[in-house]
Structure formats: C-alpha cells, structure tokens
Amino acid sequence: MKNKRILVITGNGKGKTTAAIGIIIRSLGHEKKVGFFKFFKSKLSGEDKILKKLGVRIFQFKKAQFFNPQKIPKNLIKECEALWQKVLKNKDQFDLIVLDEINLALSAQIITKKDFINFAQNTKANLICTGRAAPIWLKKIADTVSEIKDIKHDLGIGNQTQQGIEF
Ligand code: ATP
Ligand code: MG
C-alpha cells in the first residue's frame, strides 16, 4: 500500500489555498516538515507569517503582477520555471509539499505533464496542488480531488479585498 497522497483542490469558488493551509496545520501537529510553494504570488499573506514561525519553508515568485490567465506574461513564465526548479531541488526535505496555484502552470503547460509525473514519482512527500482549472490528467492521477463551487463571492460583485479574509 502506498502512503503518499496527491490531493487536488480546484474549482472557481473561494477556499482552495485556505483548505491547503488547513492540511498544513494538521501535518504540523504531527511534526511533519512542510514546504509551501506559492506560484504566481510574490507577497506574503497573513497566514505566511504564522506558518514561518511554525517552521514551514515558504518559496514564492520574486515579482508577480495581475495578468490574464489566457496569456501568461513572459516574466511570470520564467518565475514559474525558477520556482519549479526550487521544488525539485528541495523536495526531499519535506513530508508535505503544497504547490499553491500550480494548476494554472500545469494547464498552461509551463510545467509539463511529463515533468510533473516524474517529480511525483520521485518524491516521498504528500502533495497538494491548488488552483482553478486543474488539468484532467492531474485529476486522474490524484488520490483526492475536491472542486470548490462558486455560489457567490463578494469580490465578484465589486467589493474590495479584505485583510484577514482574502490575504
Ligand atoms: P483562498 O486563498 O481564500 O482560499 P482561493 O485560493 O480559493 O482563495 P484563488 O483562486 O487563489 O482563491 O484566488 C485568489 C484571490 O481571489 C483570493 O483573494 C480570493 O479571495 C479571491 N477569489 C477566490 N474566489 C473568487 C471568486 N469566485 N470571485 C472573486 N474572487 C475570488
Ligand atoms: Mg489560492
């Protein structure tokens, strides 16, 4: 029986990253080592300050900006590739690896299916992949897939992001 699990948290509703953070906290309670890789994000969120204090290693983009997911800017493609190299370099340190927002990099084939599967086969860590539009092949190889449905979201009706709720 294999112990390692691949979890995918996808869909358009709010709660993907925060669900992954819940599992990080659960793992920390069992003394697990956690690597949190944040694709497409360069700023620290509220939770990151706490997670760092609890020993989670956080890796993210050096610089990020808003963009249209249909046309990912070149600098962000380079950032993706650089962060992916950090995943590969550091993977053996962790019991749990959270790849936040990687689903976009996978569906845009910035990180190829072949590279991801090769990585997944060569790590002992549990993996969590978050982000909208997870590719079908990822959902097939995952052990657990949750899709969060958007019923409504106050940002969708023009409200401003709120500290402590969105970041
Ligand atoms: P969270 O980090 O709160 O768990 P998420 O990871 O599911 O959210 P992302 O797709 O990463 O959401 O979105 C990043 C930002 O967009 C977050 O600040 C989130 O609150 C906001 N957001 C999430 N879902 C929606 C939505 N359906 N409409 C508008 N904004 C959204
Ligand atoms: Mg998120």
mmCIF file with all atom_site columns, C-alpha atoms and ligand atoms in Angstrom:
data_model
loop_
_atom_site.group_PDB
_atom_site.id
_atom_site.type_symbol
_atom_site.label_atom_id
_atom_site.label_alt_id
_atom_site.label_comp_id
_atom_site.label_asym_id
_atom_site.label_entity_id
_atom_site.label_seq_id
_atom_site.pdbx_PDB_ins_code
_atom_site.Cartn_x
_atom_site.Cartn_y
_atom_site.Cartn_z
_atom_site.occupancy
_atom_site.B_iso_or_equiv
_atom_site.pdbx_formal_charge
_atom_site.auth_seq_id
_atom_site.auth_comp_id
_atom_site.auth_asym_id
_atom_site.auth_atom_id
_atom_site.pdbx_PDB_model_num
ATOM   1   C  CA  . MET A 1 1   ? 0.000   0.000  0.000   1.00 0.00 ? 1   MET A CA  1
ATOM   2   C  CA  . LYS A 1 2   ? 1.329   3.421  -0.821  1.00 0.00 ? 2   LYS A CA  1
ATOM   3   C  CA  . ASN A 1 3   ? 1.406   6.099  1.860   1.00 0.00 ? 3   ASN A CA  1
ATOM   4   C  CA  . LYS A 1 4   ? 1.999   9.115  -0.309  1.00 0.00 ? 4   LYS A CA  1
ATOM   5   C  CA  . ARG A 1 5   ? -1.071  11.005 -1.458  1.00 0.00 ? 5   ARG A CA  1
ATOM   6   C  CA  . ILE A 1 6   ? -1.780  13.542 -4.180  1.00 0.00 ? 6   ILE A CA  1
ATOM   7   C  CA  . LEU A 1 7   ? -4.584  15.948 -3.370  1.00 0.00 ? 7   LEU A CA  1
ATOM   8   C  CA  . VAL A 1 8   ? -6.024  18.414 -5.855  1.00 0.00 ? 8   VAL A CA  1
ATOM   9   C  CA  . ILE A 1 9   ? -8.124  21.364 -4.764  1.00 0.00 ? 9   ILE A CA  1
ATOM   10  C  CA  . THR A 1 10  ? -9.656  23.117 -7.730  1.00 0.00 ? 10  THR A CA  1
ATOM   11  C  CA  . GLY A 1 11  ? -12.760 24.991 -8.907  1.00 0.00 ? 11  GLY A CA  1
ATOM   12  C  CA  . ASN A 1 12  ? -13.872 28.611 -9.117  1.00 0.00 ? 12  ASN A CA  1
ATOM   13  C  CA  . GLY A 1 13  ? -15.059 29.086 -5.539  1.00 0.00 ? 13  GLY A CA  1
ATOM   14  C  CA  . LYS A 1 14  ? -13.108 30.613 -2.684  1.00 0.00 ? 14  LYS A CA  1
ATOM   15  C  CA  . GLY A 1 15  ? -11.281 28.280 -0.320  1.00 0.00 ? 15  GLY A CA  1
ATOM   16  C  CA  . LYS A 1 16  ? -8.591  26.401 -2.253  1.00 0.00 ? 16  LYS A CA  1
ATOM   17  C  CA  . THR A 1 17  ? -5.479  27.872 -0.676  1.00 0.00 ? 17  THR A CA  1
ATOM   18  C  CA  . THR A 1 18  ? -7.097  28.084 2.739   1.00 0.00 ? 18  THR A CA  1
ATOM   19  C  CA  . ALA A 1 19  ? -8.057  24.392 2.556   1.00 0.00 ? 19  ALA A CA  1
ATOM   20  C  CA  . ALA A 1 20  ? -4.421  23.563 1.800   1.00 0.00 ? 20  ALA A CA  1
ATOM   21  C  CA  . ILE A 1 21  ? -3.369  25.658 4.807   1.00 0.00 ? 21  ILE A CA  1
ATOM   22  C  CA  . GLY A 1 22  ? -5.714  23.589 6.976   1.00 0.00 ? 22  GLY A CA  1
ATOM   23  C  CA  . ILE A 1 23  ? -3.869  20.440 5.920   1.00 0.00 ? 23  ILE A CA  1
ATOM   24  C  CA  . ILE A 1 24  ? -0.515  22.152 6.540   1.00 0.00 ? 24  ILE A CA  1
ATOM   25  C  CA  . ILE A 1 25  ? -1.586  22.856 10.121  1.00 0.00 ? 25  ILE A CA  1
ATOM   26  C  CA  . ARG A 1 26  ? -2.830  19.317 10.561  1.00 0.00 ? 26  ARG A CA  1
ATOM   27  C  CA  . SER A 1 27  ? 0.514   17.970 9.312   1.00 0.00 ? 27  SER A CA  1
ATOM   28  C  CA  . LEU A 1 28  ? 2.478   20.323 11.585  1.00 0.00 ? 28  LEU A CA  1
ATOM   29  C  CA  . GLY A 1 29  ? 0.563   18.863 14.528  1.00 0.00 ? 29  GLY A CA  1
ATOM   30  C  CA  . HIS A 1 30  ? 2.228   15.550 13.671  1.00 0.00 ? 30  HIS A CA  1
ATOM   31  C  CA  . GLU A 1 31  ? 5.725   17.132 13.468  1.00 0.00 ? 31  GLU A CA  1
ATOM   32  C  CA  . LYS A 1 32  ? 5.759   16.889 9.664   1.00 0.00 ? 32  LYS A CA  1
ATOM   33  C  CA  . LYS A 1 33  ? 8.081   19.059 7.609   1.00 0.00 ? 33  LYS A CA  1
ATOM   34  C  CA  . VAL A 1 34  ? 6.243   21.278 5.161   1.00 0.00 ? 34  VAL A CA  1
ATOM   35  C  CA  . GLY A 1 35  ? 7.282   23.160 2.032   1.00 0.00 ? 35  GLY A CA  1
ATOM   36  C  CA  . PHE A 1 36  ? 4.821   25.778 0.758   1.00 0.00 ? 36  PHE A CA  1
ATOM   37  C  CA  . PHE A 1 37  ? 5.492   26.815 -2.847  1.00 0.00 ? 37  PHE A CA  1
ATOM   38  C  CA  . LYS A 1 38  ? 3.372   29.748 -3.995  1.00 0.00 ? 38  LYS A CA  1
ATOM   39  C  CA  . PHE A 1 39  ? 3.117   30.066 -7.757  1.00 0.00 ? 39  PHE A CA  1
ATOM   40  C  CA  . PHE A 1 40  ? 2.097   33.461 -9.197  1.00 0.00 ? 40  PHE A CA  1
ATOM   41  C  CA  . LYS A 1 41  ? 2.402   35.172 -5.799  1.00 0.00 ? 41  LYS A CA  1
ATOM   42  C  CA  . SER A 1 42  ? 5.212   37.376 -4.551  1.00 0.00 ? 42  SER A CA  1
ATOM   43  C  CA  . LYS A 1 43  ? 3.687   38.870 -1.415  1.00 0.00 ? 43  LYS A CA  1
ATOM   44  C  CA  . LEU A 1 44  ? 3.325   37.214 1.944   1.00 0.00 ? 44  LEU A CA  1
ATOM   45  C  CA  . SER A 1 45  ? -0.255  36.630 3.070   1.00 0.00 ? 45  SER A CA  1
ATOM   46  C  CA  . GLY A 1 46  ? -1.389  36.826 6.700   1.00 0.00 ? 46  GLY A CA  1
ATOM   47  C  CA  . GLU A 1 47  ? -1.053  33.087 7.167   1.00 0.00 ? 47  GLU A CA  1
ATOM   48  C  CA  . ASP A 1 48  ? 2.531   33.016 5.893   1.00 0.00 ? 48  ASP A CA  1
ATOM   49  C  CA  . LYS A 1 49  ? 3.848   34.959 8.883   1.00 0.00 ? 49  LYS A CA  1
ATOM   50  C  CA  . ILE A 1 50  ? 2.352   32.360 11.219  1.00 0.00 ? 50  ILE A CA  1
ATOM   51  C  CA  . LEU A 1 51  ? 3.392   29.377 9.102   1.00 0.00 ? 51  LEU A CA  1
ATOM   52  C  CA  . LYS A 1 52  ? 7.012   30.620 9.034   1.00 0.00 ? 52  LYS A CA  1
ATOM   53  C  CA  . LYS A 1 53  ? 7.015   30.802 12.824  1.00 0.00 ? 53  LYS A CA  1
ATOM   54  C  CA  . LEU A 1 54  ? 5.809   27.206 12.877  1.00 0.00 ? 54  LEU A CA  1
ATOM   55  C  CA  . GLY A 1 55  ? 8.759   26.116 10.712  1.00 0.00 ? 55  GLY A CA  1
ATOM   56  C  CA  . VAL A 1 56  ? 7.107   25.942 7.278   1.00 0.00 ? 56  VAL A CA  1
ATOM   57  C  CA  . ARG A 1 57  ? 9.509   26.857 4.471   1.00 0.00 ? 57  ARG A CA  1
ATOM   58  C  CA  . ILE A 1 58  ? 7.878   29.238 2.022   1.00 0.00 ? 58  ILE A CA  1
ATOM   59  C  CA  . PHE A 1 59  ? 9.042   29.732 -1.555  1.00 0.00 ? 59  PHE A CA  1
ATOM   60  C  CA  . GLN A 1 60  ? 7.387   32.126 -3.979  1.00 0.00 ? 60  GLN A CA  1
ATOM   61  C  CA  . PHE A 1 61  ? 7.825   34.362 -7.003  1.00 0.00 ? 61  PHE A CA  1
ATOM   62  C  CA  . LYS A 1 62  ? 10.299  37.240 -6.705  1.00 0.00 ? 62  LYS A CA  1
ATOM   63  C  CA  . LYS A 1 63  ? 7.946   39.533 -8.580  1.00 0.00 ? 63  LYS A CA  1
ATOM   64  C  CA  . ALA A 1 64  ? 4.347   38.984 -9.648  1.00 0.00 ? 64  ALA A CA  1
ATOM   65  C  CA  . GLN A 1 65  ? 1.557   41.047 -11.140 1.00 0.00 ? 65  GLN A CA  1
ATOM   66  C  CA  . PHE A 1 66  ? -2.068  40.701 -12.180 1.00 0.00 ? 66  PHE A CA  1
ATOM   67  C  CA  . PHE A 1 67  ? -2.448  39.031 -15.569 1.00 0.00 ? 67  PHE A CA  1
ATOM   68  C  CA  . ASN A 1 68  ? -4.905  37.408 -17.914 1.00 0.00 ? 68  ASN A CA  1
ATOM   69  C  CA  . PRO A 1 69  ? -4.592  33.621 -17.401 1.00 0.00 ? 69  PRO A CA  1
ATOM   70  C  CA  . GLN A 1 70  ? -5.227  33.112 -21.132 1.00 0.00 ? 70  GLN A CA  1
ATOM   71  C  CA  . LYS A 1 71  ? -1.963  34.939 -21.876 1.00 0.00 ? 71  LYS A CA  1
ATOM   72  C  CA  . ILE A 1 72  ? 0.608   34.478 -19.139 1.00 0.00 ? 72  ILE A CA  1
ATOM   73  C  CA  . PRO A 1 73  ? 3.341   37.159 -19.358 1.00 0.00 ? 73  PRO A CA  1
ATOM   74  C  CA  . LYS A 1 74  ? 6.899   36.028 -20.160 1.00 0.00 ? 74  LYS A CA  1
ATOM   75  C  CA  . ASN A 1 75  ? 8.360   37.181 -16.849 1.00 0.00 ? 75  ASN A CA  1
ATOM   76  C  CA  . LEU A 1 76  ? 5.826   35.027 -14.978 1.00 0.00 ? 76  LEU A CA  1
ATOM   77  C  CA  . ILE A 1 77  ? 6.649   32.013 -17.140 1.00 0.00 ? 77  ILE A CA  1
ATOM   78  C  CA  . LYS A 1 78  ? 10.295  32.467 -16.122 1.00 0.00 ? 78  LYS A CA  1
ATOM   79  C  CA  . GLU A 1 79  ? 9.290   32.815 -12.473 1.00 0.00 ? 79  GLU A CA  1
ATOM   80  C  CA  . CYS A 1 80  ? 7.287   29.576 -12.778 1.00 0.00 ? 80  CYS A CA  1
ATOM   81  C  CA  . GLU A 1 81  ? 10.261  27.738 -14.178 1.00 0.00 ? 81  GLU A CA  1
ATOM   82  C  CA  . ALA A 1 82  ? 12.532  29.088 -11.434 1.00 0.00 ? 82  ALA A CA  1
ATOM   83  C  CA  . LEU A 1 83  ? 10.098  28.117 -8.668  1.00 0.00 ? 83  LEU A CA  1
ATOM   84  C  CA  . TRP A 1 84  ? 9.677   24.660 -10.192 1.00 0.00 ? 84  TRP A CA  1
ATOM   85  C  CA  . GLN A 1 85  ? 13.464  24.196 -10.041 1.00 0.00 ? 85  GLN A CA  1
ATOM   86  C  CA  . LYS A 1 86  ? 13.262  25.056 -6.329  1.00 0.00 ? 86  LYS A CA  1
ATOM   87  C  CA  . VAL A 1 87  ? 10.585  22.394 -5.879  1.00 0.00 ? 87  VAL A CA  1
ATOM   88  C  CA  . LEU A 1 88  ? 12.867  19.818 -7.495  1.00 0.00 ? 88  LEU A CA  1
ATOM   89  C  CA  . LYS A 1 89  ? 15.907  20.933 -5.509  1.00 0.00 ? 89  LYS A CA  1
ATOM   90  C  CA  . ASN A 1 90  ? 14.204  20.963 -2.104  1.00 0.00 ? 90  ASN A CA  1
ATOM   91  C  CA  . LYS A 1 91  ? 11.638  18.163 -2.421  1.00 0.00 ? 91  LYS A CA  1
ATOM   92  C  CA  . ASP A 1 92  ? 13.474  15.628 -0.259  1.00 0.00 ? 92  ASP A CA  1
ATOM   93  C  CA  . GLN A 1 93  ? 13.324  17.845 2.842   1.00 0.00 ? 93  GLN A CA  1
ATOM   94  C  CA  . PHE A 1 94  ? 9.567   17.658 3.168   1.00 0.00 ? 94  PHE A CA  1
ATOM   95  C  CA  . ASP A 1 95  ? 6.778   15.301 4.240   1.00 0.00 ? 95  ASP A CA  1
ATOM   96  C  CA  . LEU A 1 96  ? 4.164   17.601 2.714   1.00 0.00 ? 96  LEU A CA  1
ATOM   97  C  CA  . ILE A 1 97  ? 4.637   19.804 -0.343  1.00 0.00 ? 97  ILE A CA  1
ATOM   98  C  CA  . VAL A 1 98  ? 1.952   22.360 -1.141  1.00 0.00 ? 98  VAL A CA  1
ATOM   99  C  CA  . LEU A 1 99  ? 2.062   23.615 -4.716  1.00 0.00 ? 99  LEU A CA  1
ATOM   100 C  CA  . ASP A 1 100 ? -0.270  26.570 -4.470  1.00 0.00 ? 100 ASP A CA  1
ATOM   101 C  CA  . GLU A 1 101 ? -1.753  27.709 -7.777  1.00 0.00 ? 101 GLU A CA  1
ATOM   102 C  CA  . ILE A 1 102 ? 0.350   25.200 -9.723  1.00 0.00 ? 102 ILE A CA  1
ATOM   103 C  CA  . ASN A 1 103 ? -2.769  24.026 -11.574 1.00 0.00 ? 103 ASN A CA  1
ATOM   104 C  CA  . LEU A 1 104 ? -2.540  27.084 -13.785 1.00 0.00 ? 104 LEU A CA  1
ATOM   105 C  CA  . ALA A 1 105 ? 1.126   26.412 -14.628 1.00 0.00 ? 105 ALA A CA  1
ATOM   106 C  CA  . LEU A 1 106 ? 0.202   22.794 -15.447 1.00 0.00 ? 106 LEU A CA  1
ATOM   107 C  CA  . SER A 1 107 ? -2.814  23.626 -17.583 1.00 0.00 ? 107 SER A CA  1
ATOM   108 C  CA  . ALA A 1 108 ? -0.739  26.221 -19.486 1.00 0.00 ? 108 ALA A CA  1
ATOM   109 C  CA  . GLN A 1 109 ? 1.975   23.531 -19.879 1.00 0.00 ? 109 GLN A CA  1
ATOM   110 C  CA  . ILE A 1 110 ? 4.654   25.781 -18.389 1.00 0.00 ? 110 ILE A CA  1
ATOM   111 C  CA  . ILE A 1 111 ? 5.374   22.731 -16.267 1.00 0.00 ? 111 ILE A CA  1
ATOM   112 C  CA  . THR A 1 112 ? 4.785   19.701 -18.458 1.00 0.00 ? 112 THR A CA  1
ATOM   113 C  CA  . LYS A 1 113 ? 2.775   16.621 -17.546 1.00 0.00 ? 113 LYS A CA  1
ATOM   114 C  CA  . LYS A 1 114 ? 5.917   14.528 -18.019 1.00 0.00 ? 114 LYS A CA  1
ATOM   115 C  CA  . ASP A 1 115 ? 7.993   16.683 -15.661 1.00 0.00 ? 115 ASP A CA  1
ATOM   116 C  CA  . PHE A 1 116 ? 5.280   16.746 -13.019 1.00 0.00 ? 116 PHE A CA  1
ATOM   117 C  CA  . ILE A 1 117 ? 4.705   12.989 -13.115 1.00 0.00 ? 117 ILE A CA  1
ATOM   118 C  CA  . ASN A 1 118 ? 8.427   12.334 -12.967 1.00 0.00 ? 118 ASN A CA  1
ATOM   119 C  CA  . PHE A 1 119 ? 8.623   14.560 -9.883  1.00 0.00 ? 119 PHE A CA  1
ATOM   120 C  CA  . ALA A 1 120 ? 5.550   12.972 -8.247  1.00 0.00 ? 120 ALA A CA  1
ATOM   121 C  CA  . GLN A 1 121 ? 7.027   9.506  -8.737  1.00 0.00 ? 121 GLN A CA  1
ATOM   122 C  CA  . ASN A 1 122 ? 10.311  10.572 -7.182  1.00 0.00 ? 122 ASN A CA  1
ATOM   123 C  CA  . THR A 1 123 ? 9.129   12.230 -4.009  1.00 0.00 ? 123 THR A CA  1
ATOM   124 C  CA  . LYS A 1 124 ? 8.082   10.643 -0.736  1.00 0.00 ? 124 LYS A CA  1
ATOM   125 C  CA  . ALA A 1 125 ? 6.083   13.706 0.254   1.00 0.00 ? 125 ALA A CA  1
ATOM   126 C  CA  . ASN A 1 126 ? 2.330   14.111 0.169   1.00 0.00 ? 126 ASN A CA  1
ATOM   127 C  CA  . LEU A 1 127 ? 1.425   16.655 -2.487  1.00 0.00 ? 127 LEU A CA  1
ATOM   128 C  CA  . ILE A 1 128 ? -1.315  19.255 -2.607  1.00 0.00 ? 128 ILE A CA  1
ATOM   129 C  CA  . CYS A 1 129 ? -1.948  21.054 -5.891  1.00 0.00 ? 129 CYS A CA  1
ATOM   130 C  CA  . THR A 1 130 ? -4.291  24.031 -5.830  1.00 0.00 ? 130 THR A CA  1
ATOM   131 C  CA  . GLY A 1 131 ? -5.705  26.419 -8.378  1.00 0.00 ? 131 GLY A CA  1
ATOM   132 C  CA  . ARG A 1 132 ? -8.587  26.749 -10.807 1.00 0.00 ? 132 ARG A CA  1
ATOM   133 C  CA  . ALA A 1 133 ? -8.739  24.565 -13.895 1.00 0.00 ? 133 ALA A CA  1
ATOM   134 C  CA  . ALA A 1 134 ? -6.692  21.563 -12.832 1.00 0.00 ? 134 ALA A CA  1
ATOM   135 C  CA  . PRO A 1 135 ? -5.855  19.548 -15.963 1.00 0.00 ? 135 PRO A CA  1
ATOM   136 C  CA  . ILE A 1 136 ? -7.819  16.316 -16.482 1.00 0.00 ? 136 ILE A CA  1
ATOM   137 C  CA  . TRP A 1 137 ? -4.676  14.165 -16.330 1.00 0.00 ? 137 TRP A CA  1
ATOM   138 C  CA  . LEU A 1 138 ? -3.847  15.595 -12.876 1.00 0.00 ? 138 LEU A CA  1
ATOM   139 C  CA  . LYS A 1 139 ? -7.325  14.780 -11.583 1.00 0.00 ? 139 LYS A CA  1
ATOM   140 C  CA  . LYS A 1 140 ? -6.855  11.253 -12.933 1.00 0.00 ? 140 LYS A CA  1
ATOM   141 C  CA  . ILE A 1 141 ? -3.557  10.592 -11.145 1.00 0.00 ? 141 ILE A CA  1
ATOM   142 C  CA  . ALA A 1 142 ? -4.636  12.278 -7.877  1.00 0.00 ? 142 ALA A CA  1
ATOM   143 C  CA  . ASP A 1 143 ? -5.950  10.286 -4.917  1.00 0.00 ? 143 ASP A CA  1
ATOM   144 C  CA  . THR A 1 144 ? -8.299  13.026 -3.747  1.00 0.00 ? 144 THR A CA  1
ATOM   145 C  CA  . VAL A 1 145 ? -9.867  15.762 -5.844  1.00 0.00 ? 145 VAL A CA  1
ATOM   146 C  CA  . SER A 1 146 ? -12.117 18.481 -4.465  1.00 0.00 ? 146 SER A CA  1
ATOM   147 C  CA  . GLU A 1 147 ? -13.772 21.070 -6.618  1.00 0.00 ? 147 GLU A CA  1
ATOM   148 C  CA  . ILE A 1 148 ? -14.941 24.178 -4.806  1.00 0.00 ? 148 ILE A CA  1
ATOM   149 C  CA  . LYS A 1 149 ? -18.037 25.605 -6.401  1.00 0.00 ? 149 LYS A CA  1
ATOM   150 C  CA  . ASP A 1 150 ? -18.566 29.351 -6.616  1.00 0.00 ? 150 ASP A CA  1
ATOM   151 C  CA  . ILE A 1 151 ? -22.042 30.174 -5.353  1.00 0.00 ? 151 ILE A CA  1
ATOM   152 C  CA  . LYS A 1 152 ? -21.169 33.820 -4.795  1.00 0.00 ? 152 LYS A CA  1
ATOM   153 C  CA  . HIS A 1 153 ? -18.129 35.879 -3.893  1.00 0.00 ? 153 HIS A CA  1
ATOM   154 C  CA  . ASP A 1 154 ? -18.205 39.454 -2.703  1.00 0.00 ? 154 ASP A CA  1
ATOM   155 C  CA  . LEU A 1 155 ? -15.210 40.340 -4.910  1.00 0.00 ? 155 LEU A CA  1
ATOM   156 C  CA  . GLY A 1 156 ? -17.284 39.217 -7.879  1.00 0.00 ? 156 GLY A CA  1
ATOM   157 C  CA  . ILE A 1 157 ? -19.799 41.950 -7.065  1.00 0.00 ? 157 ILE A CA  1
ATOM   158 C  CA  . GLY A 1 158 ? -17.172 44.682 -6.946  1.00 0.00 ? 158 GLY A CA  1
ATOM   159 C  CA  . ASN A 1 159 ? -16.144 44.808 -3.299  1.00 0.00 ? 159 ASN A CA  1
ATOM   160 C  CA  . GLN A 1 160 ? -12.529 45.393 -2.230  1.00 0.00 ? 160 GLN A CA  1
ATOM   161 C  CA  . THR A 1 161 ? -10.263 42.646 -0.959  1.00 0.00 ? 161 THR A CA  1
ATOM   162 C  CA  . GLN A 1 162 ? -10.325 42.422 2.799   1.00 0.00 ? 162 GLN A CA  1
ATOM   163 C  CA  . GLN A 1 163 ? -7.305  41.899 5.016   1.00 0.00 ? 163 GLN A CA  1
ATOM   164 C  CA  . GLY A 1 164 ? -7.669  38.711 7.021   1.00 0.00 ? 164 GLY A CA  1
ATOM   165 C  CA  . ILE A 1 165 ? -10.245 37.279 4.599   1.00 0.00 ? 165 ILE A CA  1
ATOM   166 C  CA  . GLU A 1 166 ? -8.547  37.389 1.183   1.00 0.00 ? 166 GLU A CA  1
ATOM   167 C  CA  . PHE A 1 167 ? -4.899  37.896 2.114   1.00 0.00 ? 167 PHE A CA  1
HETATM 168 P  P1  . ATP B 2 .   ? -8.445  31.459 -0.558  1.00 0.00 ? 1   ATP B P1  1
HETATM 169 O  O1  . ATP B 2 .   ? -6.999  31.899 -0.616  1.00 0.00 ? 1   ATP B O1  1
HETATM 170 O  O2  . ATP B 2 .   ? -9.285  32.454 0.145   1.00 0.00 ? 1   ATP B O2  1
HETATM 171 O  O3  . ATP B 2 .   ? -8.605  30.058 -0.079  1.00 0.00 ? 1   ATP B O3  1
HETATM 172 P  P2  . ATP B 2 .   ? -8.642  30.558 -3.272  1.00 0.00 ? 1   ATP B P2  1
HETATM 173 O  O4  . ATP B 2 .   ? -7.274  30.006 -3.097  1.00 0.00 ? 1   ATP B O4  1
HETATM 174 O  O5  . ATP B 2 .   ? -9.747  29.591 -3.492  1.00 0.00 ? 1   ATP B O5  1
HETATM 175 O  O6  . ATP B 2 .   ? -8.995  31.516 -2.054  1.00 0.00 ? 1   ATP B O6  1
HETATM 176 P  P3  . ATP B 2 .   ? -7.719  31.943 -5.638  1.00 0.00 ? 1   ATP B P3  1
HETATM 177 O  O7  . ATP B 2 .   ? -8.266  31.433 -6.924  1.00 0.00 ? 1   ATP B O7  1
HETATM 178 O  O8  . ATP B 2 .   ? -6.331  31.606 -5.246  1.00 0.00 ? 1   ATP B O8  1
HETATM 179 O  O9  . ATP B 2 .   ? -8.725  31.593 -4.455  1.00 0.00 ? 1   ATP B O9  1
HETATM 180 O  O10 . ATP B 2 .   ? -7.957  33.472 -5.669  1.00 0.00 ? 1   ATP B O10 1
HETATM 181 C  C1  . ATP B 2 .   ? -7.127  34.418 -5.120  1.00 0.00 ? 1   ATP B C1  1
HETATM 182 C  C2  . ATP B 2 .   ? -7.951  35.566 -4.619  1.00 0.00 ? 1   ATP B C2  1
HETATM 183 O  O11 . ATP B 2 .   ? -9.182  35.710 -5.329  1.00 0.00 ? 1   ATP B O11 1
HETATM 184 C  C3  . ATP B 2 .   ? -8.340  35.399 -3.158  1.00 0.00 ? 1   ATP B C3  1
HETATM 185 O  O12 . ATP B 2 .   ? -8.108  36.640 -2.522  1.00 0.00 ? 1   ATP B O12 1
HETATM 186 C  C4  . ATP B 2 .   ? -9.791  35.047 -3.159  1.00 0.00 ? 1   ATP B C4  1
HETATM 187 O  O13 . ATP B 2 .   ? -10.490 35.565 -2.059  1.00 0.00 ? 1   ATP B O13 1
HETATM 188 C  C5  . ATP B 2 .   ? -10.289 35.658 -4.450  1.00 0.00 ? 1   ATP B C5  1
HETATM 189 N  N1  . ATP B 2 .   ? -11.356 34.798 -5.021  1.00 0.00 ? 1   ATP B N1  1
HETATM 190 C  C6  . ATP B 2 .   ? -11.479 33.481 -4.852  1.00 0.00 ? 1   ATP B C6  1
HETATM 191 N  N2  . ATP B 2 .   ? -12.596 33.004 -5.455  1.00 0.00 ? 1   ATP B N2  1
HETATM 192 C  C7  . ATP B 2 .   ? -13.186 34.069 -6.031  1.00 0.00 ? 1   ATP B C7  1
HETATM 193 C  C8  . ATP B 2 .   ? -14.384 34.264 -6.816  1.00 0.00 ? 1   ATP B C8  1
HETATM 194 N  N3  . ATP B 2 .   ? -15.169 33.241 -7.114  1.00 0.00 ? 1   ATP B N3  1
HETATM 195 N  N4  . ATP B 2 .   ? -14.658 35.515 -7.266  1.00 0.00 ? 1   ATP B N4  1
HETATM 196 C  C9  . ATP B 2 .   ? -13.846 36.546 -6.981  1.00 0.00 ? 1   ATP B C9  1
HETATM 197 N  N5  . ATP B 2 .   ? -12.703 36.433 -6.248  1.00 0.00 ? 1   ATP B N5  1
HETATM 198 C  C10 . ATP B 2 .   ? -12.378 35.228 -5.771  1.00 0.00 ? 1   ATP B C10 1
HETATM 199 MG MG  . MG  B 3 .   ? -5.472  30.357 -3.928  1.00 0.00 ? 2   MG  B MG  1
#
